[in-house]
Coordinates of C-alpha atoms and ligand atoms in Angstrom, one line a residue:
X18 CA -29.2 -66.4 -72.7
X19 CA -30.5 -65.2 -69.3
X20 CA -28.3 -62.6 -67.6
X21 CA -28.4 -62.6 -63.8
X22 CA -26.9 -60.1 -61.4
X23 CA -26.5 -61.0 -57.7
X24 CA -26.3 -58.0 -55.4
X25 CA -25.2 -57.6 -51.7
X26 CA -23.6 -54.8 -49.7
X27 CA -19.9 -55.2 -50.1
X28 CA -19.7 -57.7 -53.0
X29 CA -17.0 -59.7 -51.1
X30 CA -19.2 -62.3 -49.2
X31 CA -22.7 -63.1 -50.2
X32 CA -23.2 -62.0 -53.8
X33 CA -19.9 -63.5 -55.1
X34 CA -20.9 -66.8 -53.4
X35 CA -24.3 -66.6 -55.0
X36 CA -22.8 -65.9 -58.5
X37 CA -20.2 -68.6 -58.1
X38 CA -22.6 -71.3 -56.8
X39 CA -25.3 -70.4 -59.3
X40 CA -22.9 -70.4 -62.3
X41 CA -21.5 -73.8 -61.2
X42 CA -24.9 -75.4 -60.8
X43 CA -26.1 -74.0 -64.1
X44 CA -23.0 -75.3 -65.9
X45 CA -23.5 -78.7 -64.3
X46 CA -27.1 -78.7 -65.7
X47 CA -25.9 -77.6 -69.1
X48 CA -27.8 -74.3 -68.8
X49 CA -26.1 -71.3 -70.6
X50 CA -26.3 -68.2 -68.4
X51 CA -24.4 -65.0 -67.9
X52 CA -23.7 -64.3 -64.3
X53 CA -22.2 -61.3 -62.4
X54 CA -22.3 -59.9 -58.9
X55 CA -22.0 -56.3 -57.5
X56 CA -22.3 -54.4 -54.2
X57 CA -24.4 -51.4 -53.4
X58 CA -21.3 -50.1 -51.6
X59 CA -18.1 -49.3 -53.5
X60 CA -15.8 -49.6 -50.5
X61 CA -14.3 -53.0 -51.5
X62 CA -14.2 -52.4 -55.3
X63 CA -11.2 -54.2 -56.8
X64 CA -10.8 -56.6 -53.8
X65 CA -11.0 -60.3 -54.1
X66 CA -13.8 -62.1 -52.2
X67 CA -13.3 -62.3 -48.4
X68 CA -10.8 -65.1 -47.6
X69 CA -13.4 -66.8 -45.4
X70 CA -15.9 -66.7 -48.2
X71 CA -13.3 -68.2 -50.6
X72 CA -12.3 -70.9 -48.1
X73 CA -15.9 -72.0 -47.2
X74 CA -16.9 -72.1 -50.9
X75 CA -13.8 -74.0 -51.8
X76 CA -14.6 -76.7 -49.3
X77 CA -17.9 -77.3 -51.2
X78 CA -16.1 -77.3 -54.6
X79 CA -16.7 -73.7 -55.7
X80 CA -13.8 -71.6 -56.9
X81 CA -14.3 -67.9 -56.1
X82 CA -10.6 -67.0 -56.4
X83 CA -11.0 -65.0 -59.6
X84 CA -13.7 -62.7 -58.1
X85 CA -13.0 -58.9 -58.0
X86 CA -15.6 -56.8 -56.3
X87 CA -17.3 -54.0 -58.0
X88 CA -20.0 -51.5 -57.2
X89 CA -23.5 -51.6 -58.8
X90 CA -23.7 -49.2 -61.7
X91 CA -26.7 -47.5 -63.4
X92 CA -26.1 -49.5 -66.6
X93 CA -26.7 -52.8 -64.7
X94 CA -30.4 -52.3 -64.6
X95 CA -30.7 -52.5 -68.4
X96 CA -27.9 -55.0 -68.9
X97 CA -29.4 -57.8 -66.7
X98 CA -32.7 -59.7 -67.0
X99 CA -32.9 -60.5 -63.2
X100 CA -31.3 -58.6 -60.4
X101 CA -31.3 -60.6 -57.2
X102 CA -30.8 -59.0 -53.8
X103 CA -29.4 -60.9 -50.8
X104 CA -31.4 -58.9 -48.2
X105 CA -34.2 -56.3 -47.7
X106 CA -31.6 -53.5 -47.3
X107 CA -30.0 -54.4 -50.7
X108 CA -33.5 -54.6 -52.3
X109 CA -34.4 -51.1 -50.9
X110 CA -31.3 -49.6 -52.3
X111 CA -31.9 -51.3 -55.7
X112 CA -35.4 -49.9 -55.8
X113 CA -34.1 -46.5 -55.0
X114 CA -31.7 -46.5 -57.9
X115 CA -33.6 -48.5 -60.5
X116 CA -35.3 -46.8 -63.4
X117 CA -39.1 -47.6 -63.4
X118 CA -38.8 -49.5 -66.6
X119 CA -36.6 -52.2 -65.0
X120 CA -38.2 -52.5 -61.5
X121 CA -39.8 -55.8 -62.5
X122 CA -36.3 -57.4 -62.6
X123 CA -35.7 -56.8 -58.9
X124 CA -36.3 -59.5 -56.4
X125 CA -35.0 -61.1 -53.2
X126 CA -32.9 -64.1 -54.1
X127 CA -34.9 -66.2 -51.6
X128 CA -38.3 -64.8 -52.5
X129 CA -39.2 -68.0 -54.4
X130 CA -37.4 -70.5 -52.1
X131 CA -39.9 -70.7 -49.2
X132 CA -38.3 -73.9 -47.9
X133 CA -34.9 -72.2 -47.4
X134 CA -36.0 -71.1 -43.9
X135 CA -35.8 -67.3 -44.4
X136 CA -36.3 -64.5 -46.9
X137 CA -32.9 -63.0 -46.5
X138 CA -29.3 -64.2 -46.8
X139 CA -27.8 -62.8 -43.6
X140 CA -24.6 -60.8 -43.8
X141 CA -21.8 -63.1 -42.4
X142 CA -19.1 -60.4 -42.4
X143 CA -19.0 -59.7 -38.7
X144 CA -19.7 -63.2 -37.5
X145 CA -18.2 -66.7 -37.2
X146 CA -17.7 -69.6 -39.6
X147 CA -21.3 -70.8 -39.2
X148 CA -22.5 -67.6 -41.0
X149 CA -20.5 -68.5 -44.1
X150 CA -21.9 -72.0 -44.1
X151 CA -25.4 -70.6 -43.7
X152 CA -24.8 -68.4 -46.8
X153 CA -23.8 -71.4 -48.8
X154 CA -26.8 -73.5 -47.6
X155 CA -29.2 -70.7 -48.6
X156 CA -27.5 -69.9 -51.9
X157 CA -27.3 -73.5 -52.9
X158 CA -31.1 -74.0 -52.2
X159 CA -32.0 -70.8 -54.2
X160 CA -29.6 -71.7 -57.1
X161 CA -31.1 -75.2 -57.5
X162 CA -34.6 -73.7 -57.6
X163 CA -33.5 -71.0 -60.0
X164 CA -31.7 -73.4 -62.4
X165 CA -34.9 -75.6 -62.5
X166 CA -37.1 -72.5 -63.2
X167 CA -34.8 -71.2 -66.0
X168 CA -34.7 -74.7 -67.5
X169 CA -38.5 -74.8 -67.7
X170 CA -38.8 -71.3 -69.3
Ligands
4NP8 P1 -21.3 -58.8 -48.2 O1 -20.7 -58.6 -46.8 O2 -22.3 -57.7 -48.4 O3 -22.0 -60.1 -48.1 O4 -20.2 -58.7 -49.2 C1 -20.1 -57.4 -46.4 C2 -18.8 -57.1 -46.7 C3 -18.2 -55.9 -46.3 C4 -19.0 -55.0 -45.6 C5 -20.3 -55.2 -45.4 C6 -20.9 -56.4 -45.8 N1 -18.4 -53.8 -45.2 O5 -19.1 -52.9 -44.7 O6 -17.2 -53.6 -45.4

């Protein structure tokens, strides 16, 4: 079973959304996967997802209410098959921490979704509601592509 880890900065907005959306679309497709998310920052560890993230996701049918934030840990690099960063800063931090043997697992979530309209999932934390909708749009596009890819392999 493929194990995927979604990574952002705080683990309260983007990566919980990506994990929740991807898990839901994989389940709908009958694809067995193991999914988690983590933040490069430990500041919000133990917190639920941002209330705005929960609300916007819920409006599209995704339940993120059980999420609890955690910081990325060294063991994650061995434990997961794919480690997907939301933006370039997350990817830089992952590369800094990752043992060379696992570097091939690191990737931008949107790297293989050229039609998404960008390579990064922008941080919505300090912005308005449109930022949270944009996160969902990008993450849904990437998740659909990822489910199709995993189904083929
Ligand atoms: P996320 O958003 O990385 O998408 O979870 C953020 C949440 C909190 C902070 C930064 C980004 N923060 O600095 O507290």
